[in-house]
Short mmCIF file of C-alpha atoms (C1' of nucleotides) in Angstrom, two decimals:
data_model
loop_
_atom_site.label_atom_id
_atom_site.label_comp_id
_atom_site.label_asym_id
_atom_site.label_seq_id
_atom_site.Cartn_x
_atom_site.Cartn_y
_atom_site.Cartn_z
CA MET A 1283 7.00 -15.36 -6.55
CA ALA A 1284 5.08 -18.18 -8.12
CA ALA A 1285 4.53 -19.60 -4.64
CA MET A 1286 2.70 -16.48 -3.52
CA THR A 1287 -0.55 -18.24 -4.11
CA THR A 1288 0.22 -21.21 -1.89
CA GLY A 1289 1.75 -19.95 1.33
CA ASN A 1290 0.06 -17.81 3.97
CA THR A 1291 2.83 -15.41 4.82
CA SER A 1292 1.32 -12.59 6.82
CA ARG A 1293 2.99 -9.98 4.66
CA ALA A 1294 1.39 -11.22 1.49
CA ASP A 1295 -2.00 -11.49 3.14
CA ALA A 1296 -1.83 -7.98 4.50
CA ASN A 1297 -0.89 -6.69 1.08
CA ARG A 1298 -3.65 -8.58 -0.59
CA ARG A 1299 -6.11 -7.16 1.87
CA ARG A 1300 -4.86 -3.61 1.40
CA ILE A 1301 -4.98 -3.96 -2.36
CA LEU A 1302 -8.60 -5.01 -2.13
CA ASP A 1303 -9.51 -2.14 0.16
CA VAL A 1304 -7.72 0.44 -1.91
CA ALA A 1305 -9.12 -1.00 -5.12
CA LEU A 1306 -12.61 -0.59 -3.75
CA ALA A 1307 -11.98 3.04 -2.90
CA GLU A 1308 -10.34 3.70 -6.22
CA LEU A 1309 -13.01 2.02 -8.30
CA LEU A 1310 -15.60 3.93 -6.36
CA ARG A 1311 -13.97 7.12 -7.50
CA ASP A 1312 -13.51 5.95 -11.08
CA PRO A 1313 -15.09 2.69 -12.23
CA ASP A 1314 -12.54 2.53 -15.05
CA ALA A 1315 -9.49 2.90 -12.84
CA SER A 1316 -6.54 1.03 -14.31
CA MET A 1317 -4.47 -1.59 -12.55
CA ASP A 1318 -1.66 0.91 -12.37
CA GLN A 1319 -3.80 3.49 -10.61
CA ILE A 1320 -4.94 0.90 -8.13
CA ALA A 1321 -1.46 -0.42 -7.53
CA ARG A 1322 0.04 3.02 -6.96
CA ALA A 1323 -2.78 3.97 -4.65
CA ALA A 1324 -2.04 0.83 -2.65
CA GLY A 1325 1.61 1.78 -2.43
CA VAL A 1326 2.64 -1.13 -4.56
CA VAL A 1327 3.85 -1.80 -8.07
CA ARG A 1328 1.49 -2.97 -10.76
CA ARG A 1329 3.38 -6.21 -11.09
CA THR A 1330 2.64 -7.04 -7.46
CA VAL A 1331 -1.09 -6.78 -7.96
CA TYR A 1332 -0.81 -9.38 -10.69
CA GLY A 1333 0.93 -11.54 -8.13
CA HIS A 1334 -2.26 -11.61 -6.10
CA PHE A 1335 -4.89 -11.49 -8.79
CA PRO A 1336 -4.45 -13.06 -12.21
CA SER A 1337 -6.44 -10.34 -13.94
CA ARG A 1338 -8.37 -7.18 -13.45
CA GLU A 1339 -11.53 -9.20 -13.85
CA ALA A 1340 -10.51 -11.45 -10.98
CA LEU A 1341 -9.77 -8.50 -8.73
CA VAL A 1342 -13.13 -6.88 -9.32
CA GLY A 1343 -14.80 -10.26 -9.05
CA THR A 1344 -13.35 -10.82 -5.60
CA LEU A 1345 -14.61 -7.43 -4.55
CA VAL A 1346 -18.07 -8.25 -5.81
CA ASP A 1347 -18.15 -11.57 -4.03
CA GLU A 1348 -17.16 -9.99 -0.74
CA ALA A 1349 -19.80 -7.32 -1.14
CA VAL A 1350 -22.59 -9.72 -1.93
CA ALA A 1351 -21.66 -11.92 1.01
CA ALA A 1352 -21.60 -8.99 3.42
CA LEU A 1353 -24.93 -7.69 2.19
CA ALA A 1354 -26.66 -11.03 2.32
CA GLU A 1355 -25.43 -11.69 5.82
CA ALA A 1356 -26.48 -8.28 7.15
CA ASP A 1357 -29.89 -8.55 5.54
CA ALA A 1358 -30.59 -12.02 6.80
CA GLY A 1359 -29.47 -11.19 10.32
CA ALA A 1360 -31.42 -7.96 10.53
CA ARG A 1361 -34.88 -9.31 9.97
CA ASP A 1362 -34.50 -12.68 11.55
CA GLY A 1363 -37.83 -13.55 13.14
CA VAL A 1364 -39.54 -10.24 12.41
CA ALA A 1365 -43.12 -10.78 11.35
CA ASP A 1366 -44.35 -7.35 10.23
CA PRO A 1367 -43.16 -6.58 6.68
CA ALA A 1368 -42.81 -2.87 7.37
CA GLU A 1369 -40.62 -3.48 10.35
CA ALA A 1370 -38.67 -6.09 8.44
CA VAL A 1371 -37.99 -3.64 5.64
CA ALA A 1372 -37.00 -1.00 8.15
CA ARG A 1373 -34.57 -3.29 9.92
CA SER A 1374 -33.19 -4.57 6.64
CA VAL A 1375 -32.51 -1.14 5.19
CA LEU A 1376 -31.00 0.13 8.41
CA ALA A 1377 -28.68 -2.86 8.50
CA LEU A 1378 -27.88 -2.76 4.80
CA TRP A 1379 -27.16 0.93 4.69
CA PRO A 1380 -23.59 1.10 6.00
CA ILE A 1381 -22.53 -1.80 3.81
CA ALA A 1382 -24.38 -0.63 0.75
CA ASP A 1383 -22.64 2.69 1.01
CA ARG A 1384 -19.28 1.03 1.24
CA TYR A 1385 -20.00 -1.21 -1.70
CA ARG A 1386 -22.12 1.05 -3.82
CA LEU A 1387 -19.53 0.41 -6.47
CA LEU A 1388 -20.84 -3.00 -7.24
CA ILE A 1389 -24.35 -1.78 -7.68
CA ALA A 1390 -23.14 0.96 -9.93
CA LEU A 1391 -21.34 -1.71 -11.90
CA ALA A 1392 -24.40 -3.90 -11.93
CA GLN A 1393 -26.31 -1.13 -13.64
CA ARG A 1394 -23.73 -0.79 -16.39
CA THR A 1395 -23.98 -4.24 -17.86
CA VAL A 1396 -20.56 -4.19 -19.46
CA THR A 1397 -18.05 -4.43 -16.68
CA VAL A 1398 -18.30 -7.83 -15.12
CA GLN A 1399 -20.80 -10.28 -16.43
CA GLY A 1400 -22.69 -12.04 -13.74
CA ILE A 1401 -22.97 -9.34 -11.12
CA ARG A 1402 -26.69 -9.32 -11.53
CA GLU A 1403 -26.75 -13.07 -11.23
CA ARG A 1404 -24.70 -13.05 -8.07
CA LEU A 1405 -26.89 -10.34 -6.67
CA ALA A 1406 -30.13 -12.01 -7.67
CA PRO A 1407 -30.76 -14.10 -4.53
CA LEU A 1408 -30.56 -11.05 -2.31
CA ARG A 1409 -32.92 -9.21 -4.60
CA GLU A 1410 -35.27 -12.16 -4.48
CA THR A 1411 -35.62 -11.99 -0.72
CA GLN A 1412 -36.40 -8.29 -0.93
CA VAL A 1413 -39.10 -8.92 -3.51
CA ARG A 1414 -40.64 -11.65 -1.39
CA LEU A 1415 -40.79 -9.30 1.53
CA LEU A 1416 -42.37 -6.58 -0.54
CA ARG A 1417 -44.94 -9.01 -1.88
CA ASP A 1418 -45.90 -10.05 1.62
CA GLY A 1419 -46.35 -6.45 2.57
CA LEU A 1420 -48.53 -5.77 -0.43
CA GLU A 1421 -50.71 -8.80 0.21
CA GLN A 1422 -51.18 -7.90 3.86
CA GLY A 1423 -52.05 -4.35 2.93
CA VAL A 1424 -49.15 -2.95 4.91
CA PHE A 1425 -47.72 -1.59 1.67
CA SER A 1426 -49.76 -0.18 -1.15
CA SER A 1427 -48.65 0.59 -4.65
CA PRO A 1428 -49.92 0.06 -8.17
CA LEU A 1429 -46.52 -1.45 -8.96
CA PRO A 1430 -46.06 -5.21 -8.75
CA ALA A 1431 -43.61 -6.45 -6.14
CA PRO A 1432 -40.69 -7.11 -8.53
CA ALA A 1433 -40.93 -3.56 -9.85
CA LEU A 1434 -40.99 -2.30 -6.30
CA GLY A 1435 -37.76 -4.20 -5.85
CA PHE A 1436 -36.08 -1.88 -8.33
CA VAL A 1437 -37.65 1.08 -6.60
CA HIS A 1438 -36.24 -0.15 -3.32
CA GLU A 1439 -32.78 -0.41 -4.80
CA GLN A 1440 -32.79 2.91 -6.59
CA MET A 1441 -34.04 4.59 -3.46
CA LEU A 1442 -30.84 3.66 -1.72
CA PHE A 1443 -28.87 5.20 -4.56
CA ALA A 1444 -30.88 8.38 -4.37
CA VAL A 1445 -30.08 8.82 -0.71
CA MET A 1446 -26.43 7.92 -1.30
CA GLU A 1447 -26.15 10.60 -3.92
CA ALA A 1448 -27.79 13.08 -1.62
CA VAL A 1449 -25.22 12.27 1.06
CA ASN A 1450 -22.46 12.55 -1.52
CA ASP A 1451 -23.63 16.03 -2.39
CA GLY A 1452 -23.70 17.08 1.24
CA LEU A 1453 -27.46 17.47 1.30
CA LEU A 1454 -27.86 14.98 4.10
CA ALA A 1455 -25.90 14.24 7.24
CA ALA A 1456 -24.24 10.85 7.13
CA GLU A 1457 -25.56 9.82 10.55
CA GLU A 1458 -29.10 10.61 9.50
CA ALA A 1459 -28.76 8.94 6.12
CA GLY A 1460 -29.68 5.41 7.16
CA ARG A 1461 -32.94 6.51 8.74
CA SER A 1462 -33.68 8.81 5.83
CA ALA A 1463 -33.14 6.00 3.37
CA THR A 1464 -35.44 3.76 5.34
CA VAL A 1465 -38.23 6.30 5.43
CA ALA A 1466 -37.72 6.91 1.72
CA VAL A 1467 -38.04 3.23 0.91
CA LEU A 1468 -41.08 2.80 3.09
CA SER A 1469 -42.94 5.77 1.69
CA ALA A 1470 -42.13 4.66 -1.84
CA ALA A 1471 -43.82 1.42 -0.87
CA GLY A 1472 -46.89 3.40 0.11
CA VAL A 1473 -46.50 3.52 3.87
CA PRO A 1474 -47.70 6.90 5.17
CA VAL A 1475 -44.78 9.11 6.12
CA THR A 1476 -45.93 9.59 9.70
CA LEU A 1477 -46.14 5.86 10.25
CA ALA A 1478 -42.81 5.27 8.56
CA THR A 1479 -41.07 7.90 10.66
CA GLU A 1480 -42.51 6.50 13.86
CA LEU A 1481 -41.53 3.00 12.97
CA VAL A 1482 -37.99 3.97 12.09
CA ALA A 1483 -37.56 5.96 15.28
CA GLU A 1484 -38.82 3.04 17.30
CA VAL A 1485 -36.67 0.43 15.59
CA SER A 1486 -33.48 2.44 15.57
CA ALA A 1487 -34.00 3.40 19.22
CA ARG A 1488 -34.27 -0.25 20.19
CA THR A 1489 -30.76 -0.84 18.89
CA MET B 897 -14.69 16.46 -47.87
CA ALA B 898 -13.48 19.46 -45.97
CA ALA B 899 -16.59 21.31 -47.11
CA MET B 900 -18.87 18.79 -45.41
CA THR B 901 -19.27 21.14 -42.51
CA THR B 902 -20.43 24.10 -44.59
CA GLY B 903 -22.90 22.79 -47.14
CA ASN B 904 -26.33 21.38 -46.48
CA THR B 905 -26.42 18.44 -48.82
CA SER B 906 -29.39 16.31 -47.86
CA ARG B 907 -27.33 13.15 -47.92
CA ALA B 908 -24.80 14.44 -45.46
CA ASP B 909 -27.51 15.76 -43.19
CA ALA B 910 -29.36 12.49 -43.21
CA ASN B 911 -26.19 10.64 -42.38
CA ARG B 912 -25.32 13.04 -39.61
CA ARG B 913 -28.77 12.59 -38.16
CA ARG B 914 -28.60 8.83 -38.36
CA ILE B 915 -25.18 8.80 -36.76
CA LEU B 916 -26.53 10.82 -33.87
CA ASP B 917 -29.53 8.56 -33.42
CA VAL B 918 -27.51 5.38 -33.59
CA ALA B 919 -24.86 6.83 -31.31
CA LEU B 920 -27.52 7.53 -28.72
CA ALA B 921 -28.76 3.97 -28.83
CA GLU B 922 -25.27 2.55 -28.77
CA LEU B 923 -24.05 4.73 -25.91
CA LEU B 924 -27.13 3.83 -23.97
CA ARG B 925 -26.17 0.21 -24.28
CA ASP B 926 -22.53 0.87 -23.49
CA PRO B 927 -21.40 4.29 -22.30
CA ASP B 928 -17.88 3.43 -23.46
CA ALA B 929 -18.82 2.45 -27.00
CA SER B 930 -16.01 3.25 -29.41
CA MET B 931 -16.27 5.37 -32.51
CA ASP B 932 -15.91 2.23 -34.56
CA GLN B 933 -18.84 0.53 -32.86
CA ILE B 934 -20.97 3.59 -33.42
CA ALA B 935 -19.92 3.97 -37.03
CA ARG B 936 -20.57 0.34 -37.88
CA ALA B 937 -23.93 0.43 -36.14
CA ALA B 938 -24.81 3.44 -38.26
CA GLY B 939 -23.82 1.56 -41.42
CA VAL B 940 -20.91 3.86 -42.04
CA VAL B 941 -17.13 3.81 -41.77
CA ARG B 942 -15.35 5.28 -38.81
CA ARG B 943 -13.68 7.83 -41.00
CA THR B 944 -17.06 9.21 -42.04
CA VAL B 945 -18.06 9.92 -38.47
CA TYR B 946 -14.95 12.04 -38.12
CA GLY B 947 -16.15 13.91 -41.16
CA HIS B 948 -19.21 15.04 -39.22
CA PHE B 949 -17.77 15.37 -35.74
CA PRO B 950 -14.19 16.42 -35.04
CA SER B 951 -13.92 14.15 -32.02
CA ARG B 952 -15.74 11.70 -29.86
CA GLU B 953 -16.14 14.45 -27.32
CA ALA B 954 -17.93 16.62 -29.85
CA LEU B 955 -20.28 13.82 -30.85
CA VAL B 956 -21.30 13.08 -27.30
CA GLY B 957 -21.53 16.78 -26.58
CA THR B 958 -24.02 17.27 -29.39
CA LEU B 959 -26.07 14.41 -28.05
CA VAL B 960 -26.08 15.91 -24.59
CA ASP B 961 -27.15 19.30 -25.86
CA GLU B 962 -30.03 17.83 -27.82
CA ALA B 963 -31.19 15.78 -24.88
CA VAL B 964 -31.10 18.66 -22.45
CA ALA B 965 -33.00 20.86 -24.87
CA ALA B 966 -35.69 18.26 -25.48
CA LEU B 967 -36.14 17.58 -21.80
CA ALA B 968 -36.26 21.22 -20.77
CA GLU B 969 -38.81 21.97 -23.44
CA ALA B 970 -41.05 19.06 -22.55
CA ASP B 971 -40.89 19.83 -18.87
CA ALA B 972 -41.57 23.54 -19.25
CA GLY B 973 -44.45 22.98 -21.62
CA ALA B 974 -46.09 20.32 -19.50
CA ARG B 975 -46.61 22.34 -16.37
CA ASP B 976 -47.13 25.72 -17.89
CA GLY B 977 -49.59 27.55 -15.68
CA VAL B 978 -50.31 24.66 -13.34
CA ALA B 979 -50.58 25.86 -9.74
CA ASP B 980 -50.84 22.66 -7.69
CA PRO B 981 -47.38 21.12 -7.14
CA ALA B 982 -48.71 17.58 -7.20
CA GLU B 983 -50.40 18.10 -10.51
CA ALA B 984 -47.34 19.90 -11.85
CA VAL B 985 -45.15 16.95 -10.91
CA ALA B 986 -47.63 14.56 -12.46
CA ARG B 987 -47.73 16.49 -15.73
CA SER B 988 -43.99 16.89 -15.76
CA VAL B 989 -43.24 13.22 -15.26
CA LEU B 990 -45.83 12.16 -17.80
CA ALA B 991 -44.32 14.52 -20.36
CA LEU B 992 -40.73 13.61 -19.53
CA TRP B 993 -41.30 9.92 -19.63
CA PRO B 994 -41.22 9.32 -23.39
CA ILE B 995 -37.81 11.00 -23.62
CA ALA B 996 -36.55 9.44 -20.45
CA ASP B 997 -34.17 7.22 -22.39
CA ARG B 998 -32.10 10.25 -23.29
CA TYR B 999 -32.27 11.35 -19.71
CA ARG B 1000 -30.82 8.05 -18.80
CA LEU B 1001 -27.85 8.51 -21.07
CA LEU B 1002 -27.17 11.87 -19.53
CA ILE B 1003 -27.06 10.58 -16.01
CA ALA B 1004 -25.02 7.59 -16.95
CA LEU B 1005 -22.48 9.93 -18.50
CA ALA B 1006 -22.74 12.48 -15.73
CA GLN B 1007 -21.86 9.82 -13.17
CA ARG B 1008 -18.72 8.90 -15.03
CA THR B 1009 -16.96 12.14 -14.42
CA VAL B 1010 -14.45 11.50 -17.13
CA THR B 1011 -16.53 11.56 -20.27
CA VAL B 1012 -17.64 15.08 -20.94
CA GLN B 1013 -16.95 17.83 -18.50
CA GLY B 1014 -19.91 20.06 -17.89
CA ILE B 1015 -22.80 17.63 -18.19
CA ARG B 1016 -23.84 18.35 -14.67
CA GLU B 1017 -23.60 22.06 -15.38
CA ARG B 1018 -25.70 21.81 -18.50
CA LEU B 1019 -28.22 19.70 -16.67
CA ALA B 1020 -28.33 21.89 -13.59
CA PRO B 1021 -31.07 24.32 -14.67
CA LEU B 1022 -33.52 21.52 -15.35
CA ARG B 1023 -32.69 19.90 -12.06
CA GLU B 1024 -33.16 23.22 -10.35
CA THR B 1025 -36.72 23.60 -11.59
CA GLN B 1026 -37.56 20.14 -10.29
CA VAL B 1027 -36.18 20.98 -6.89
CA ARG B 1028 -38.07 24.26 -6.77
CA LEU B 1029 -41.26 22.44 -7.52
CA LEU B 1030 -40.61 19.88 -4.83
CA ARG B 1031 -39.83 22.60 -2.34
CA ASP B 1032 -43.11 24.35 -3.10
CA GLY B 1033 -44.97 21.12 -2.55
CA LEU B 1034 -43.25 20.52 0.76
CA GLU B 1035 -43.96 24.03 1.99
CA GLN B 1036 -47.60 23.82 1.01
CA GLY B 1037 -47.92 20.48 2.72
CA VAL B 1038 -48.91 18.75 -0.50
CA PHE B 1039 -45.78 16.64 -0.23
CA SER B 1040 -44.36 15.34 2.99
CA SER B 1041 -40.99 13.82 3.56
CA PRO B 1042 -38.19 14.09 6.10
CA LEU B 1043 -35.85 14.63 3.15
CA PRO B 1044 -35.01 18.17 2.10
CA ALA B 1045 -36.12 19.20 -1.39
CA PRO B 1046 -32.71 18.79 -3.09
CA ALA B 1047 -32.45 15.24 -1.79
CA LEU B 1048 -35.95 14.57 -3.02
CA GLY B 1049 -34.67 15.71 -6.39
CA PHE B 1050 -32.37 12.71 -6.50
CA VAL B 1051 -35.21 10.50 -5.39
CA HIS B 1052 -37.32 11.84 -8.22
CA GLU B 1053 -34.58 11.07 -10.68
CA GLN B 1054 -33.79 7.59 -9.44
CA MET B 1055 -37.46 6.75 -9.40
CA LEU B 1056 -37.56 7.18 -13.14
CA PHE B 1057 -34.65 4.77 -13.44
CA ALA B 1058 -36.38 2.24 -11.26
CA VAL B 1059 -39.45 2.19 -13.46
CA MET B 1060 -37.29 2.09 -16.60
CA GLU B 1061 -35.52 -0.96 -15.33
CA ALA B 1062 -38.82 -2.56 -14.47
CA VAL B 1063 -40.04 -1.97 -18.01
CA ASN B 1064 -36.75 -3.28 -19.35
CA ASP B 1065 -37.27 -6.48 -17.40
CA GLY B 1066 -40.78 -6.90 -18.71
CA LEU B 1067 -42.37 -6.38 -15.30
CA LEU B 1068 -44.42 -3.47 -16.49
CA ALA B 1069 -46.32 -2.75 -19.70
CA ALA B 1070 -44.80 0.09 -21.69
CA GLU B 1071 -48.10 1.93 -22.05
CA GLU B 1072 -48.68 1.83 -18.33
CA ALA B 1073 -45.13 2.83 -17.49
CA GLY B 1074 -45.54 6.58 -17.63
CA ARG B 1075 -48.44 6.52 -15.20
CA SER B 1076 -46.64 4.04 -12.97
CA ALA B 1077 -43.58 6.22 -12.87
CA THR B 1078 -45.69 9.20 -11.95
CA VAL B 1079 -47.40 7.43 -9.10
CA ALA B 1080 -44.05 6.16 -7.92
CA VAL B 1081 -42.55 9.64 -7.86
CA LEU B 1082 -45.57 11.10 -6.11
CA SER B 1083 -45.74 8.48 -3.41
CA ALA B 1084 -42.02 8.80 -2.83
CA ALA B 1085 -42.75 12.46 -2.19
CA GLY B 1086 -45.26 11.43 0.44
CA VAL B 1087 -48.49 11.79 -1.48
CA PRO B 1088 -50.92 9.04 -0.42
CA VAL B 1089 -51.19 6.38 -3.10
CA THR B 1090 -54.94 6.76 -3.50
CA LEU B 1091 -54.62 10.45 -4.12
CA ALA B 1092 -51.72 9.98 -6.46
CA THR B 1093 -53.55 7.38 -8.50
CA GLU B 1094 -56.63 9.55 -8.77
CA LEU B 1095 -54.61 12.55 -9.80
CA VAL B 1096 -52.73 10.65 -12.46
CA ALA B 1097 -55.89 9.14 -13.88
CA GLU B 1098 -57.47 12.55 -14.05
CA VAL B 1099 -54.52 14.29 -15.65
CA SER B 1100 -53.78 11.62 -18.20
CA ALA B 1101 -57.47 11.38 -19.12
CA ARG B 1102 -57.60 15.10 -19.82
CA THR B 1103 -54.96 14.67 -22.52
"C1'" DG C 977 22.21 -13.94 9.89
"C1'" DT C 978 20.44 -16.99 6.77
"C1'" DG C 979 16.89 -18.47 3.75
"C1'" DC C 980 12.76 -18.19 1.40
"C1'" DA C 981 8.87 -15.91 -0.14
"C1'" DA C 982 7.29 -11.49 -1.65
"C1'" DT C 983 8.22 -7.50 -3.93
"C1'" DT C 984 10.36 -4.67 -7.26
"C1'" DG C 985 12.03 -2.86 -11.74
"C1'" DC C 986 12.46 -3.32 -15.95
"C1'" DA C 987 11.29 -5.01 -20.74
"C1'" DC C 988 8.36 -7.13 -23.52
"C1'" DA C 989 4.20 -8.32 -26.99
"C1'" DA C 990 -0.42 -7.73 -28.00
"C1'" DC C 991 -4.27 -5.17 -28.39
"C1'" DA C 992 -7.78 -1.38 -28.82
"C1'" DC C 993 -8.67 3.16 -29.49
"C1'" DT C 994 -8.19 8.07 -31.19
"C1'" DG C 995 -7.38 11.33 -34.72
"C1'" DT C 996 -5.38 12.47 -39.23
"C1'" DG C 997 -3.90 12.26 -44.30
"C1'" DC C 998 -4.78 11.11 -48.94
"C1'" DA C 999 -6.15 8.94 -53.02
"C1'" DA C 1000 -9.99 6.51 -55.00
"C1'" DT C 1001 -14.80 5.79 -55.45
"C1'" DG C 1002 -19.52 6.83 -55.25
"C1'" DT C 1003 -23.57 9.76 -55.94
"C1'" DA C 1004 -26.79 13.67 -56.36
"C1'" DC C 1005 -27.89 17.75 -58.98
"C1'" DG C 1006 -27.69 21.12 -62.54
"C1'" DC D 1253 -22.16 14.64 -68.85
"C1'" DG D 1254 -19.65 16.84 -65.52
"C1'" DT D 1255 -19.05 19.09 -61.34
"C1'" DA D 1256 -19.11 19.23 -56.47
"C1'" DC D 1257 -19.40 17.01 -52.55
"C1'" DA D 1258 -19.80 12.78 -49.50
"C1'" DT D 1259 -18.05 8.52 -48.54
"C1'" DT D 1260 -14.77 4.89 -48.47
"C1'" DG D 1261 -10.46 2.32 -47.68
"C1'" DC D 1262 -6.42 2.20 -46.45
"C1'" DA D 1263 -2.16 3.60 -43.70
"C1'" DC D 1264 -0.15 5.90 -40.08
"C1'" DA D 1265 1.55 7.75 -35.36
"C1'" DG D 1266 0.55 8.18 -30.72
"C1'" DT D 1267 -1.23 6.60 -26.48
"C1'" DG D 1268 -2.91 3.74 -22.81
"C1'" DT D 1269 -3.90 -0.68 -21.16
"C1'" DT D 1270 -3.42 -5.62 -20.06
"C1'" DG D 1271 -0.84 -9.59 -18.93
"C1'" DT D 1272 3.75 -11.98 -18.76
"C1'" DG D 1273 8.89 -13.05 -18.03
"C1'" DC D 1274 12.92 -12.72 -15.42
"C1'" DA D 1275 16.67 -11.07 -12.69
"C1'" DA D 1276 17.62 -8.35 -8.74
"C1'" DT D 1277 16.35 -6.89 -4.30
"C1'" DT D 1278 13.91 -6.49 -0.03
"C1'" DG D 1279 12.09 -7.92 4.31
"C1'" DC D 1280 10.06 -11.42 7.64
"C1'" DA D 1281 10.62 -15.35 10.28
"C1'" DC D 1282 13.04 -18.73 12.30
#
DNA sequence: GTGCAATTGCACAACACTGTGCAATGTACG
DNA sequence: CGTACATTGCACAGTGTTGTGCAATTGCAC
């Protein structure tokens, strides 16, 4: 068993992958889920999980790393070469949405400082790019708000949560949610709702 | 010691009060704070806390009840007899803001299903009044958003968190925060920023 | 089918936390 | 002062969790 770390047997890899996926789902349901809960849910014994991850911390950490990577990639790709800040935000949110929903766990964890130290740090670069974008928009007058750009960054983030919760509670259709979230973010940034709606329709149609 | 529950000795009452206050602060920092952490922070031994509250559940429950009561009272009082939805929201947020910390605890606990069953239920009436208000505003065209009123309720809530975090990070002055939060909520509801700012200035000046 | 890695099934030790019991100590109030 | 009550300082049982060790067993791949 000690060699489980070295080799690349397909069986072990598949298990590792499934453990990660199930762990994500389980932690989403209960952020304090125990290793035993996770293992059982993955159809595996607790001991096996420790064969793949040395500690609970490591397991969650891996999950966080994957999430951050996916988010950063989606964000960067979405607004590549887009000049207008409003459109850039729209594209970014639309692209981020499906991933953010899947990984909302890590943001929830990031808000509760306790769990894994360093989530905020790992998430910081992504946040930085959002803030830069918001600042551009404010300076160009595309956005308008009495809040400084970094504060708007938090607003941006929390807006996604708000819409996620709404979807969770069945108040919003899942297919509509991405566009709704985008409009919500834009209008929080001071873009008139009519403009925001138009923009979102246009952008999401062109995909 | 068994009579601690009956009598009204000033010392015991003061201790009970301090335990509650400290517990609030401690749970805000870490929703999973142990009885020992709370007791020590209150300058008291764990055993003493159990003299005032039969269980952790009971302690947190008391805290929740107090918070809900304070919030409901502040909210009801603030918009008593105010017809315009926008102004009502402005007054409500401005009044709620100073006790928003407690609000924060509630939501943090409500999201972790495990802690105390029934937080969402106890909080529901307050949430309901917010949603009603938002619905009125939407119907009257004062607010505009593609989101249905209940979803906007979540947005309202998360907006407060966003501004709290901004204050926490030193991005916003504490005195300005209430007004900032109000403008943020209003513009998320689709009220033009200029209008929102005016309204807030007016309302907060008249106090 | 044989072999090797992965998985399992226990059995630990260590720790942290909850809630309770009880005797000893402190302290306010008449 | 003395009484009544609050607080303390243990000690305890019960529970749940983490991480580890090791022998037995399974299952994939060649």
